[in-house]
CSV table of C-alpha atoms in Angstrom, one decimal:
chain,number,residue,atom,x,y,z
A,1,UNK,CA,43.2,-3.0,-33.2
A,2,UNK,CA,44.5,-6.0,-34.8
A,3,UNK,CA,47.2,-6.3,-37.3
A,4,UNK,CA,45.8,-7.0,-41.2
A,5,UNK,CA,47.8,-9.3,-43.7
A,6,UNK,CA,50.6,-6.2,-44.2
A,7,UNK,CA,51.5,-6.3,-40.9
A,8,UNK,CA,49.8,-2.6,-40.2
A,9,UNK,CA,47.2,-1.9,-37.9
A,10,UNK,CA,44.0,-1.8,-39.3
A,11,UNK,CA,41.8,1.7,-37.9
A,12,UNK,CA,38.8,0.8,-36.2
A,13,UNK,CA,35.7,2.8,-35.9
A,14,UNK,CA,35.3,5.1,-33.0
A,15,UNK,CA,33.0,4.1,-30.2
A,16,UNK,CA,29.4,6.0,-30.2
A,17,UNK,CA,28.9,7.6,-27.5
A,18,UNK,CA,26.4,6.0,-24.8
A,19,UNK,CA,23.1,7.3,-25.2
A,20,UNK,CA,22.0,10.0,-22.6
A,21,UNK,CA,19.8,8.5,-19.4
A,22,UNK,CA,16.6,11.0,-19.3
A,23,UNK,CA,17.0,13.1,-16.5
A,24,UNK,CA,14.1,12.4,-13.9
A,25,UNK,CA,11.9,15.6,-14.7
A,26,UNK,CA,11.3,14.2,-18.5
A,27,UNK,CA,10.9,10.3,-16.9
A,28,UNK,CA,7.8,12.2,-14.5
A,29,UNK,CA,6.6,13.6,-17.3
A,30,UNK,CA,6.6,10.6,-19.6
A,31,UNK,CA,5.4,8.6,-16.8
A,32,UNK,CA,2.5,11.1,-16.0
A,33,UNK,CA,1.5,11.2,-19.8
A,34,UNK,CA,1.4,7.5,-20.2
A,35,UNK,CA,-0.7,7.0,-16.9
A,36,UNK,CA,-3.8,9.6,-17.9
A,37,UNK,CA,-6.0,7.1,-19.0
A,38,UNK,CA,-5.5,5.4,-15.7
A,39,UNK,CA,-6.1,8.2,-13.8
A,40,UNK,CA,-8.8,9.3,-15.1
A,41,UNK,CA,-10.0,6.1,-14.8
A,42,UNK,CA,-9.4,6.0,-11.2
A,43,UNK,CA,-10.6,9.2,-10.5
A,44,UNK,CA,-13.9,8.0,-12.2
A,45,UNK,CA,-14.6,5.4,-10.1
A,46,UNK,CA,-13.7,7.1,-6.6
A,47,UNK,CA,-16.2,10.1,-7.9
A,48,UNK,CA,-18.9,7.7,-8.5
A,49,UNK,CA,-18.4,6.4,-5.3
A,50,UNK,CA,-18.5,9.7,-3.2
A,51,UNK,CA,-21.6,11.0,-5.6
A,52,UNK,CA,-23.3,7.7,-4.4
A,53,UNK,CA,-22.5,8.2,-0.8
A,54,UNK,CA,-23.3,11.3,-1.1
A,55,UNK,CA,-26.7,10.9,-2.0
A,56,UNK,CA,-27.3,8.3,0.4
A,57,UNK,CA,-26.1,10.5,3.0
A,58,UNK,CA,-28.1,13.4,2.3
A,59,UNK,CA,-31.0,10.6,2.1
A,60,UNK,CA,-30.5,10.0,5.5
A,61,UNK,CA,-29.3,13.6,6.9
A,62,UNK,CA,-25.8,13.0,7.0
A,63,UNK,CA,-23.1,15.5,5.9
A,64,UNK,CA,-20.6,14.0,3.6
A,65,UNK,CA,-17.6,15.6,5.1
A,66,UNK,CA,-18.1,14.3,8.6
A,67,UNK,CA,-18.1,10.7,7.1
A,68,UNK,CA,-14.7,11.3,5.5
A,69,UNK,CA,-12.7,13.5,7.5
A,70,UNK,CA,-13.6,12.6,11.2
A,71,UNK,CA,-14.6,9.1,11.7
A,72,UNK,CA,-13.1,6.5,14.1
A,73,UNK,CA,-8.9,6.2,13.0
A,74,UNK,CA,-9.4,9.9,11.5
A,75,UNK,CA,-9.6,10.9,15.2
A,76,UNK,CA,-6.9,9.2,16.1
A,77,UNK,CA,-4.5,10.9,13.6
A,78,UNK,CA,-5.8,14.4,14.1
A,79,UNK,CA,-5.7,13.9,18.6
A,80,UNK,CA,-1.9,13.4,17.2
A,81,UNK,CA,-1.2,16.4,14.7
A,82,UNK,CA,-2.7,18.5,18.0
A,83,UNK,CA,-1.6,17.1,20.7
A,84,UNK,CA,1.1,14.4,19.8
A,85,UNK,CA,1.8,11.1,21.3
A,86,UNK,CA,0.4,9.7,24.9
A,87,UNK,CA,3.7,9.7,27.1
A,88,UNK,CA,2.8,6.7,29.0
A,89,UNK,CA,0.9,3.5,28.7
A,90,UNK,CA,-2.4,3.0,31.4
A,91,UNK,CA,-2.8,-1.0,31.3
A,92,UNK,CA,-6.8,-0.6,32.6
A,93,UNK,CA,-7.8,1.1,29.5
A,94,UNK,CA,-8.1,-0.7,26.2
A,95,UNK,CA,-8.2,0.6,22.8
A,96,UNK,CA,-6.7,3.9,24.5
A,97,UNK,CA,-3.1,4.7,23.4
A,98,UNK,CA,-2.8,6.4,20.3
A,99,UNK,CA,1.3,5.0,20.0
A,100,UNK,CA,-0.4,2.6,18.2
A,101,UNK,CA,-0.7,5.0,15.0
A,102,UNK,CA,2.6,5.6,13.3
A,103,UNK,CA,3.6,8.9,13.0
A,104,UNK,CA,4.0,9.8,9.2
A,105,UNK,CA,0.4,10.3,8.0
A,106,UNK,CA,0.0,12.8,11.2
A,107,UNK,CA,3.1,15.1,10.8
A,108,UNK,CA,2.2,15.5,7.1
A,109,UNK,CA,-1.1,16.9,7.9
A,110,UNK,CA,0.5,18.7,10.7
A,111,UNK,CA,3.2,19.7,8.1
A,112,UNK,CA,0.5,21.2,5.6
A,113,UNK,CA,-2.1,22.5,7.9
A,114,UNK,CA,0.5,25.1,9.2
A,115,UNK,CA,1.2,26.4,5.9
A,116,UNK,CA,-2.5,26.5,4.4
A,117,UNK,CA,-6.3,27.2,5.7
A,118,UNK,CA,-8.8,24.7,7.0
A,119,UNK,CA,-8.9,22.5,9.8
A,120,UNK,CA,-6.8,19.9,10.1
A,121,UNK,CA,-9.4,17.1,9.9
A,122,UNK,CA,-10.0,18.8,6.1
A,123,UNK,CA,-6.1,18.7,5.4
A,124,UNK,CA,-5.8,15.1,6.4
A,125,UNK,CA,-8.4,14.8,4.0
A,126,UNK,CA,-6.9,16.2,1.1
A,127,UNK,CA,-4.1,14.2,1.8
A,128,UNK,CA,-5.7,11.6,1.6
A,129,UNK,CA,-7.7,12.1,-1.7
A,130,UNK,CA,-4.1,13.7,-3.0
A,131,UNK,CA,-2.1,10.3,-1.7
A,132,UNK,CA,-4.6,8.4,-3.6
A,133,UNK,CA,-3.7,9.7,-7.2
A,134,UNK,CA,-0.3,9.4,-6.5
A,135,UNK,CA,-0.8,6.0,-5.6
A,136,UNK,CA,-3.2,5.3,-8.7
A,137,UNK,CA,-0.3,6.5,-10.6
A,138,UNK,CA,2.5,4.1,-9.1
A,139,UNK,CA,0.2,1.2,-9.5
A,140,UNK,CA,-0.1,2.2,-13.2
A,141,UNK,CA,3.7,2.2,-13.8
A,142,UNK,CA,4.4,-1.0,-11.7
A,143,UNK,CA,1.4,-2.6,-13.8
A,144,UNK,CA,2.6,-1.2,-17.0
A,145,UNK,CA,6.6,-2.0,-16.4
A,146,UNK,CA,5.4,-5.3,-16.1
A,147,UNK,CA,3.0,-5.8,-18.4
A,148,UNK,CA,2.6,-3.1,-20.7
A,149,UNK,CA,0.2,-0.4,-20.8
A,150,UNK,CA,-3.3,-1.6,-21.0
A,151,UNK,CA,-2.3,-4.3,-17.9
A,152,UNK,CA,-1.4,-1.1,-15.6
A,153,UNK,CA,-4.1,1.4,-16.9
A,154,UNK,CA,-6.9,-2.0,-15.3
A,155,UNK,CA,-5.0,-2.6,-12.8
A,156,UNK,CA,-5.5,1.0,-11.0
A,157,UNK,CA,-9.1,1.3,-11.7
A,158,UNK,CA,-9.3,-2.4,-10.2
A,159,UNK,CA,-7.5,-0.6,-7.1
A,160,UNK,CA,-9.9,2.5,-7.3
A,161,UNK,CA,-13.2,0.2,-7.4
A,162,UNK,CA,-12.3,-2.3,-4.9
A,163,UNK,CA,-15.4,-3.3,-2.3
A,164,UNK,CA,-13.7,-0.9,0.9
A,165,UNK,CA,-12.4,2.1,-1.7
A,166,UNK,CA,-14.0,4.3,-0.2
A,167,UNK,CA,-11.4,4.3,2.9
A,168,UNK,CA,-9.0,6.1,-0.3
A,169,UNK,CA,-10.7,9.1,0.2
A,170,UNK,CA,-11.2,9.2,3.9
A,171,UNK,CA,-9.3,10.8,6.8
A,172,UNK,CA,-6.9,7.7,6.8
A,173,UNK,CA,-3.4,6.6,5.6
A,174,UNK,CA,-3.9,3.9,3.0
A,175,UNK,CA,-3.2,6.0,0.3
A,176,UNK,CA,-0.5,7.7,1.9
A,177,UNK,CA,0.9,4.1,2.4
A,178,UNK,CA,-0.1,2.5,-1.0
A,179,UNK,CA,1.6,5.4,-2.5
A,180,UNK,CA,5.0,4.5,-0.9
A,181,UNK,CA,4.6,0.8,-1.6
A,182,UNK,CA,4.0,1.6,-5.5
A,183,UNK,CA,6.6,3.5,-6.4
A,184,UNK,CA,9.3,2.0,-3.6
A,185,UNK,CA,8.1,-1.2,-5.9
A,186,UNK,CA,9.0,0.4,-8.8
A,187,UNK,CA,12.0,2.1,-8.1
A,188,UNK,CA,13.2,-1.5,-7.4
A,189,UNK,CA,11.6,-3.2,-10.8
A,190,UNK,CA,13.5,-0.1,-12.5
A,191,UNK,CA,17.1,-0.5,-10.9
A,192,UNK,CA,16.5,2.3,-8.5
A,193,UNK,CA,17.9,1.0,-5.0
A,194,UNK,CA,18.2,3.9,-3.0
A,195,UNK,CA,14.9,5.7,-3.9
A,196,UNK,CA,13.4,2.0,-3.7
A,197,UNK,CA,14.8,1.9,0.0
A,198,UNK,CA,14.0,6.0,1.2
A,199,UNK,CA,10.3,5.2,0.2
A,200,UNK,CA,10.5,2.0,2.4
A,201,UNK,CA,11.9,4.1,5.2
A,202,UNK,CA,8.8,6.2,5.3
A,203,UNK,CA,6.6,3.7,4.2
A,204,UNK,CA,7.8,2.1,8.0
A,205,UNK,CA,6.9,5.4,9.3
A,206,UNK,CA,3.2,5.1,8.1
A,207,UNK,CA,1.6,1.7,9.1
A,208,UNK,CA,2.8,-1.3,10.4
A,209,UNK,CA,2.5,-3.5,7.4
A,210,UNK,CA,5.4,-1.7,6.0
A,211,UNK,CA,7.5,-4.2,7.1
A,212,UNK,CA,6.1,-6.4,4.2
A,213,UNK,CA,7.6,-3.9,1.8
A,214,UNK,CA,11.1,-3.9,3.7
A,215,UNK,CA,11.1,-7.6,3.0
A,216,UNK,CA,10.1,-6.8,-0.3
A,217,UNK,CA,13.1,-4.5,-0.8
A,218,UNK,CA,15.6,-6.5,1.3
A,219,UNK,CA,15.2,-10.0,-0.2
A,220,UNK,CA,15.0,-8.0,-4.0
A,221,UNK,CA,18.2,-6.3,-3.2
A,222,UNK,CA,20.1,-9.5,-1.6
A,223,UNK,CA,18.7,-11.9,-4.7
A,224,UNK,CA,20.1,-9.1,-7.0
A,225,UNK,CA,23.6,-9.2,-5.4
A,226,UNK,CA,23.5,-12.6,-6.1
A,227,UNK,CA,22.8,-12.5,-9.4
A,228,UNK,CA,25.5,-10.2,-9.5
A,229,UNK,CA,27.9,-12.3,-7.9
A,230,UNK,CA,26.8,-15.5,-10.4
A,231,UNK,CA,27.3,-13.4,-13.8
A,232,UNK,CA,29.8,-11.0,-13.4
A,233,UNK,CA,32.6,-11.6,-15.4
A,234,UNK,CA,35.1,-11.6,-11.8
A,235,UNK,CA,34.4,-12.1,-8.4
A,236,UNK,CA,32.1,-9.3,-6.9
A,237,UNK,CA,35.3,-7.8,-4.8
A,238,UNK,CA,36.4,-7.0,-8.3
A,239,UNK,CA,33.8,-6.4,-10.4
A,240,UNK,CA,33.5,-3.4,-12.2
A,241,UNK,CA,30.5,-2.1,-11.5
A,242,UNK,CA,30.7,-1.3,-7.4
A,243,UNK,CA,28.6,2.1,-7.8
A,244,UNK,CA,25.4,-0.3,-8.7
A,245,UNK,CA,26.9,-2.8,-5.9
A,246,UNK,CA,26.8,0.5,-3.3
A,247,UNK,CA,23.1,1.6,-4.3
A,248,UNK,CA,21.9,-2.1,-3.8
A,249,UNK,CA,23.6,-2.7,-0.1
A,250,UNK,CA,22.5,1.4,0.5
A,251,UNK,CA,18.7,0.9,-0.5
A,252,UNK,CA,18.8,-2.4,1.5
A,253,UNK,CA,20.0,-0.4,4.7
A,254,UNK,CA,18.1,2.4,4.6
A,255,UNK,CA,14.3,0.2,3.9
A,256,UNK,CA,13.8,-1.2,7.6
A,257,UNK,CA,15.2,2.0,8.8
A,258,UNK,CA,11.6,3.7,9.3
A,259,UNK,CA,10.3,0.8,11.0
A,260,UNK,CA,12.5,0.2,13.9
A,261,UNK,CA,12.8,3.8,14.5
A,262,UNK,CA,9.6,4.1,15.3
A,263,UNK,CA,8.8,1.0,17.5
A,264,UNK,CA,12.2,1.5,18.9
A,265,UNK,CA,11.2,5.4,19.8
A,266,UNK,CA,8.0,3.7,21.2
A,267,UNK,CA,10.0,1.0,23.4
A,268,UNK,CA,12.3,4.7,25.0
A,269,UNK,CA,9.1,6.6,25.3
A,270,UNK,CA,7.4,4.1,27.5
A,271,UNK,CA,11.0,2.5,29.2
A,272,UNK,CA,10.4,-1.0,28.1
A,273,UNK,CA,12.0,-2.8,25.2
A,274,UNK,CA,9.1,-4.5,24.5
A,275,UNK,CA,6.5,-0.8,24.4
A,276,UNK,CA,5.1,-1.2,20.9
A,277,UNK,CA,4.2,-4.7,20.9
A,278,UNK,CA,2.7,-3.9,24.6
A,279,UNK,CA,0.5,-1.6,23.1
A,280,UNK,CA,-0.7,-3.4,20.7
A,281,UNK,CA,-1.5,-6.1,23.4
A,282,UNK,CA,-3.8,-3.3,24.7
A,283,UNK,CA,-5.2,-2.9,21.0
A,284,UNK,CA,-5.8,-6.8,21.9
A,285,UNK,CA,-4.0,-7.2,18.2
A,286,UNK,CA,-1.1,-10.2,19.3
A,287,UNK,CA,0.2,-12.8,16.8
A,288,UNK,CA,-1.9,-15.9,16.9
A,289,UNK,CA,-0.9,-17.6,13.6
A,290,UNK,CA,-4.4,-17.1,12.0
A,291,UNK,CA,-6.8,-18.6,14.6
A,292,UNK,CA,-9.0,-15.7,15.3
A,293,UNK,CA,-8.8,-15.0,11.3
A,294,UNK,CA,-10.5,-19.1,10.8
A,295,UNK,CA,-12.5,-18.7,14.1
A,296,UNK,CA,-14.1,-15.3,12.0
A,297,UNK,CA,-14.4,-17.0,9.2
A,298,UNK,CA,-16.3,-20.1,10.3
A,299,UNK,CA,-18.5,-17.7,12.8
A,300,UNK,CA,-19.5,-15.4,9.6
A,301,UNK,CA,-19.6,-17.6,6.8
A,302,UNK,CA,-20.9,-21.2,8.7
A,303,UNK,CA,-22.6,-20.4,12.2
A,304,UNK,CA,-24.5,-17.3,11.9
A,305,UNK,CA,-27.8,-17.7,10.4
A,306,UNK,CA,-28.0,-13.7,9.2
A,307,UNK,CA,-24.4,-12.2,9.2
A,308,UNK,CA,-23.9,-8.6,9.0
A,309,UNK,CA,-23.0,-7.8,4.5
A,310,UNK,CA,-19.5,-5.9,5.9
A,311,UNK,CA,-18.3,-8.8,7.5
A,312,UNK,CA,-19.3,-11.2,5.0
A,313,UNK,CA,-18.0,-9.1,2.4
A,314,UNK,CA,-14.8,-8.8,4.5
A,315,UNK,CA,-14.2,-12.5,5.1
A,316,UNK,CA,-14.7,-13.0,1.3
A,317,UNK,CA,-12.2,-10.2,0.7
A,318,UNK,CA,-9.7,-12.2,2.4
A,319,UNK,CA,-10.6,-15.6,0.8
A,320,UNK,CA,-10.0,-14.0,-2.7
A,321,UNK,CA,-6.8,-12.6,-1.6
A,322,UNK,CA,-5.4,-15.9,-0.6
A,323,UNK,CA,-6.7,-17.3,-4.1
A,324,UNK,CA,-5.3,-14.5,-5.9
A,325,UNK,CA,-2.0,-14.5,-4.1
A,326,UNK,CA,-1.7,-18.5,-5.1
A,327,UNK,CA,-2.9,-17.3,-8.7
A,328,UNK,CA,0.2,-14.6,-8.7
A,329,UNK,CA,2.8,-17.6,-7.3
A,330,UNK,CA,1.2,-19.9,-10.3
A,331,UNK,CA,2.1,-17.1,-12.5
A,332,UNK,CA,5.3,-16.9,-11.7
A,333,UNK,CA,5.0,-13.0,-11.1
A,334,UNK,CA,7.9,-10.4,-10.1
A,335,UNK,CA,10.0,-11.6,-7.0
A,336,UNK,CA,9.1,-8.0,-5.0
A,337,UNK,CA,5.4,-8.2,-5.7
A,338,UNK,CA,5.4,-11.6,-4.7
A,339,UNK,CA,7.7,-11.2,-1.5
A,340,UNK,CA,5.3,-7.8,-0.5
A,341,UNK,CA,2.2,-9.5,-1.4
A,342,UNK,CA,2.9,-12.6,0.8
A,343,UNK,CA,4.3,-11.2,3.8
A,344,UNK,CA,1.1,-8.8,3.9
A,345,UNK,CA,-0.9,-11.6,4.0
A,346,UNK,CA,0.8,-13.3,6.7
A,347,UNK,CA,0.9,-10.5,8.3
A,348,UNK,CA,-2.7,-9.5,7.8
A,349,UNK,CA,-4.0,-13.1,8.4
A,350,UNK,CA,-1.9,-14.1,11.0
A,351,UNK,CA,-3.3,-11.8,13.6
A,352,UNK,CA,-5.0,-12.1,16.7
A,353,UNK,CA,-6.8,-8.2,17.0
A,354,UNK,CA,-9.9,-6.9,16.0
A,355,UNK,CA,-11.6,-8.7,12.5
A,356,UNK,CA,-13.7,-5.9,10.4
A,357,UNK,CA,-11.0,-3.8,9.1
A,358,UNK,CA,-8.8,-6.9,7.7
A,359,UNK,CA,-10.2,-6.1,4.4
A,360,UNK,CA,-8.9,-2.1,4.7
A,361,UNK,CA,-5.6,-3.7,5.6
A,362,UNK,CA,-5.0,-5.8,2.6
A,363,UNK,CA,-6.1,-2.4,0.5
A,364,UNK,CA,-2.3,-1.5,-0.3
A,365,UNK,CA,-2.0,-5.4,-1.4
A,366,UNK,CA,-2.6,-3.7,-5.2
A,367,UNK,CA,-0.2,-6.9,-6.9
A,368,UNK,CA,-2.7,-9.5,-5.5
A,369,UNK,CA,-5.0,-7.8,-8.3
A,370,UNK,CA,-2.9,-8.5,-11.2
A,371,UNK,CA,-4.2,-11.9,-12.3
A,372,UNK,CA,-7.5,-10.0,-12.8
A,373,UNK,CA,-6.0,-7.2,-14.8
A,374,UNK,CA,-4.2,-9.7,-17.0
A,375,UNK,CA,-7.3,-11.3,-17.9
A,376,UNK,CA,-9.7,-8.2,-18.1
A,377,UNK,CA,-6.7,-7.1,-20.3
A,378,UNK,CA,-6.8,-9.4,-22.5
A,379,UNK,CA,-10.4,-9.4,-22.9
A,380,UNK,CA,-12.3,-6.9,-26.0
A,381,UNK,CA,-12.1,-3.0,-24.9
A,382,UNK,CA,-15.9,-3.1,-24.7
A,383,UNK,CA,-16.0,-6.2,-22.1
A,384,UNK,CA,-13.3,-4.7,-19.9
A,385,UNK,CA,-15.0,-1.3,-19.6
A,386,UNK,CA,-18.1,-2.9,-18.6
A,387,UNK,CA,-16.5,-5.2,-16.0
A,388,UNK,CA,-14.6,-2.4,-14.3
A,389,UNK,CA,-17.5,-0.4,-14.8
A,390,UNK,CA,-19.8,-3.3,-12.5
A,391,UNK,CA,-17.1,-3.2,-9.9
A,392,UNK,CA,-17.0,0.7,-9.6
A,393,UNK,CA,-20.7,0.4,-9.1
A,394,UNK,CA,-20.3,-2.2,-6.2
A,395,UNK,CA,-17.5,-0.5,-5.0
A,396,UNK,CA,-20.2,2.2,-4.7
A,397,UNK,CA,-22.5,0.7,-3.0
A,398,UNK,CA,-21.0,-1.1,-0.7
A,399,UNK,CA,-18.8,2.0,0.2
A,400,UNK,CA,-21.8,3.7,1.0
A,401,UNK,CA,-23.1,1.1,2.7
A,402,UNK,CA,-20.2,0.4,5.2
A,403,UNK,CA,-20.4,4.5,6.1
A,404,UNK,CA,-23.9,5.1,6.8
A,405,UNK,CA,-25.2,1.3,7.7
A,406,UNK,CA,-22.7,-0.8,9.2
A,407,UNK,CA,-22.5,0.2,12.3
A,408,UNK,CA,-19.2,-0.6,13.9
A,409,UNK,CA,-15.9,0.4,12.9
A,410,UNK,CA,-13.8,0.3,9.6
């Protein structure tokens, strides 16, 4: 109060009362009405895809559930929700030891098939499919907290008709992953530290690209104590807002947690300090700085007279990525997309194992896509249903395609 010309104190007006934060079951909610489009958007372009492969199959006397629930890394996961993990490392046998599979995606399906009916091979299936609209939906929030609605609702049905979608409903953990990355992204965009770093924790658990999302989180939450450091009205020691302070520095700790518990659990299993990275030696996947990566490149694209469509649609996958990725840093997009995009890239690209399933890796790379959604977006309703519509259809194809021709593995 201040004194008025009498020399009595003026009454002021009471203070209103903050508004009430919506408690998390009404932010689902709202969340999950605003995403419907997208989902059913996504769900439409994964169903044309399994209604093409399933024709094809049946064309060629396949069953469709063998091609989704028990091929090549579905094995793996399912030999480890039986049996576990190998409890020693055989140096004459490559491309042997399952320790090379983190452990998440496996004790999930392990987790559900003791509680429900089926085999485990069709659990780690519905999983999957499951994973994949949960992931859909994340992509649609970060997309749509970004850029508003119609930018998120493109950018998931981008996701769900990209050329190797088909791995989204498979026996395999990319969706299980994605989903983790999307909403551990969001949580950060939205001021959520500690759920952004217990996602990152089990995103760690699940493959070993989610180390680019701890860097997302980390550099997000050091950048953000910075800025709190800059602005704040004190010096941080004193500023009055320590409870947001704690959540940053908590969600920070707890995002590389996942990670090193599990390559550190590998090193103690196998009594070296070095036991992951040994066994992905025997995987023959080392860090090389990208030379295999060019060396593909130039043997697919330049020297072969008749490469194989899988690989050539593989090596253009990454191409695009790299443009897209300079496209996103032109843009000057969100610091964690940015920071999760480009480690997955380096980590992607800058490795010395196996070439054909690059592509699948770069699958949970969803931000790379958002130059395209922002222009498909901003396109006539008509032209953007019809472009999403010709990638679902390649999507389709080649999805098929990679499951019943290519022969290798994905």
């Amino acid at each position: 109060m201040f004194p008025t010309a009498t020399g009595t104190a003026a009454p002021t007006a009471p203070a209103p009362d903050p508004a009430p934060r919506p408690s998390p079951g009404r932010t689902l909610r709202g969340l999950l009405h605003r995403a419907g489009p997208a989902l059913l958007g996504y769900v439409a372009a994964r169903l044309l895809g399994t209604c093409v492969l399933m024709k094809w199959a049946h064309l060629q006397r396949h069953g469709l559930w063998p091609l989704l629930a028990n091929r090549w890394d579905s094995r793996w996961y399912t030999g480890i929700a039986d049996h576990g993990y190998a409890a020693f490392l055989d140096p004459s046998r490559f491309d042997a030891c399952n320790l090379a599979f983190f452990p998440l995606y496996p004790v999930v399906v392990k987790a559900v098939a003791g509680v429900t009916p089926g085999s485990r091979a069709t659990i780690g299936l519905l999983v999957a499919v499951g994973c994949s609209l949960l992931a859909a939906w994340g992509i649609h929030a970060v997309g749509e907290r970004l850029h508003g609605r119609r930018v998120g609702t493109v950018l998931a049905v981008l996701w769900g008709a990209a050329p190797v979608a088909a791995v989204q409903w498979m026996g395999y953990t990319e969706s299980l992953f994605t989903a983790l990355v999307a909403w551990s992204l969001y949580a950060v965009l939205t001021d959520r530290w500690v759920t952004a770093g217990a996602l990152c924790l089990l995103a760690g658990l699940t493959r070993p690209t989610g180390v680019a999302l701890v860097a997302a989180v980390c550099v997000s939450a050091v950048v953000a104590l910075w800025r709190l450091r800059r602005t704040g009205p004190v010096p941080m020691p004193l500023d009055p807002d320590r409870n947001r302070i704690r959540r940053i520095v908590l969600g920070a700790v707890l995002a590389p947690l996942g990670w090193l518990a599990y390559v550190g659990w590998v090193g103690v299993r196998l009594g070296r300090a070095d036991g992951y990275f040994a066994v992905q030696r025997q995987w023959r996947n080392e860090w090389d700085g990208g030379r295999e990566t060019l060396r593909a490149l130039r043997a697919t694209l330049v020297h072969q007279s008749n490469p194989q469509l899988y690989l050539v649609v593989v090596s253009l996958v990454l191409i695009m990525s790299v443009v897209l990725f300079l496209l996103c840093l032109s843009g000057h997009r969100s610091l964690p997309l940015l920071v999760f995009s480009g480690v997955l890239l380096v980590v992607v690209l800058g490795s010395g194992g196996v070439y054909f399933p690059r592509a699948r890796f770069l699958l949970p790379g969803f931000p790379l896509l958002l130059p395209l959604a922002l222009a498909l977006a901003g396109t006539r309703r008509r032209t953007a249903v019809l472009c999403l519509s010709v990638a679902a259809l390649g999507s389709a194809y080649f999805g098929a395609y990679m499951l019943l021709t290519y022969r290798g593995a994905l």
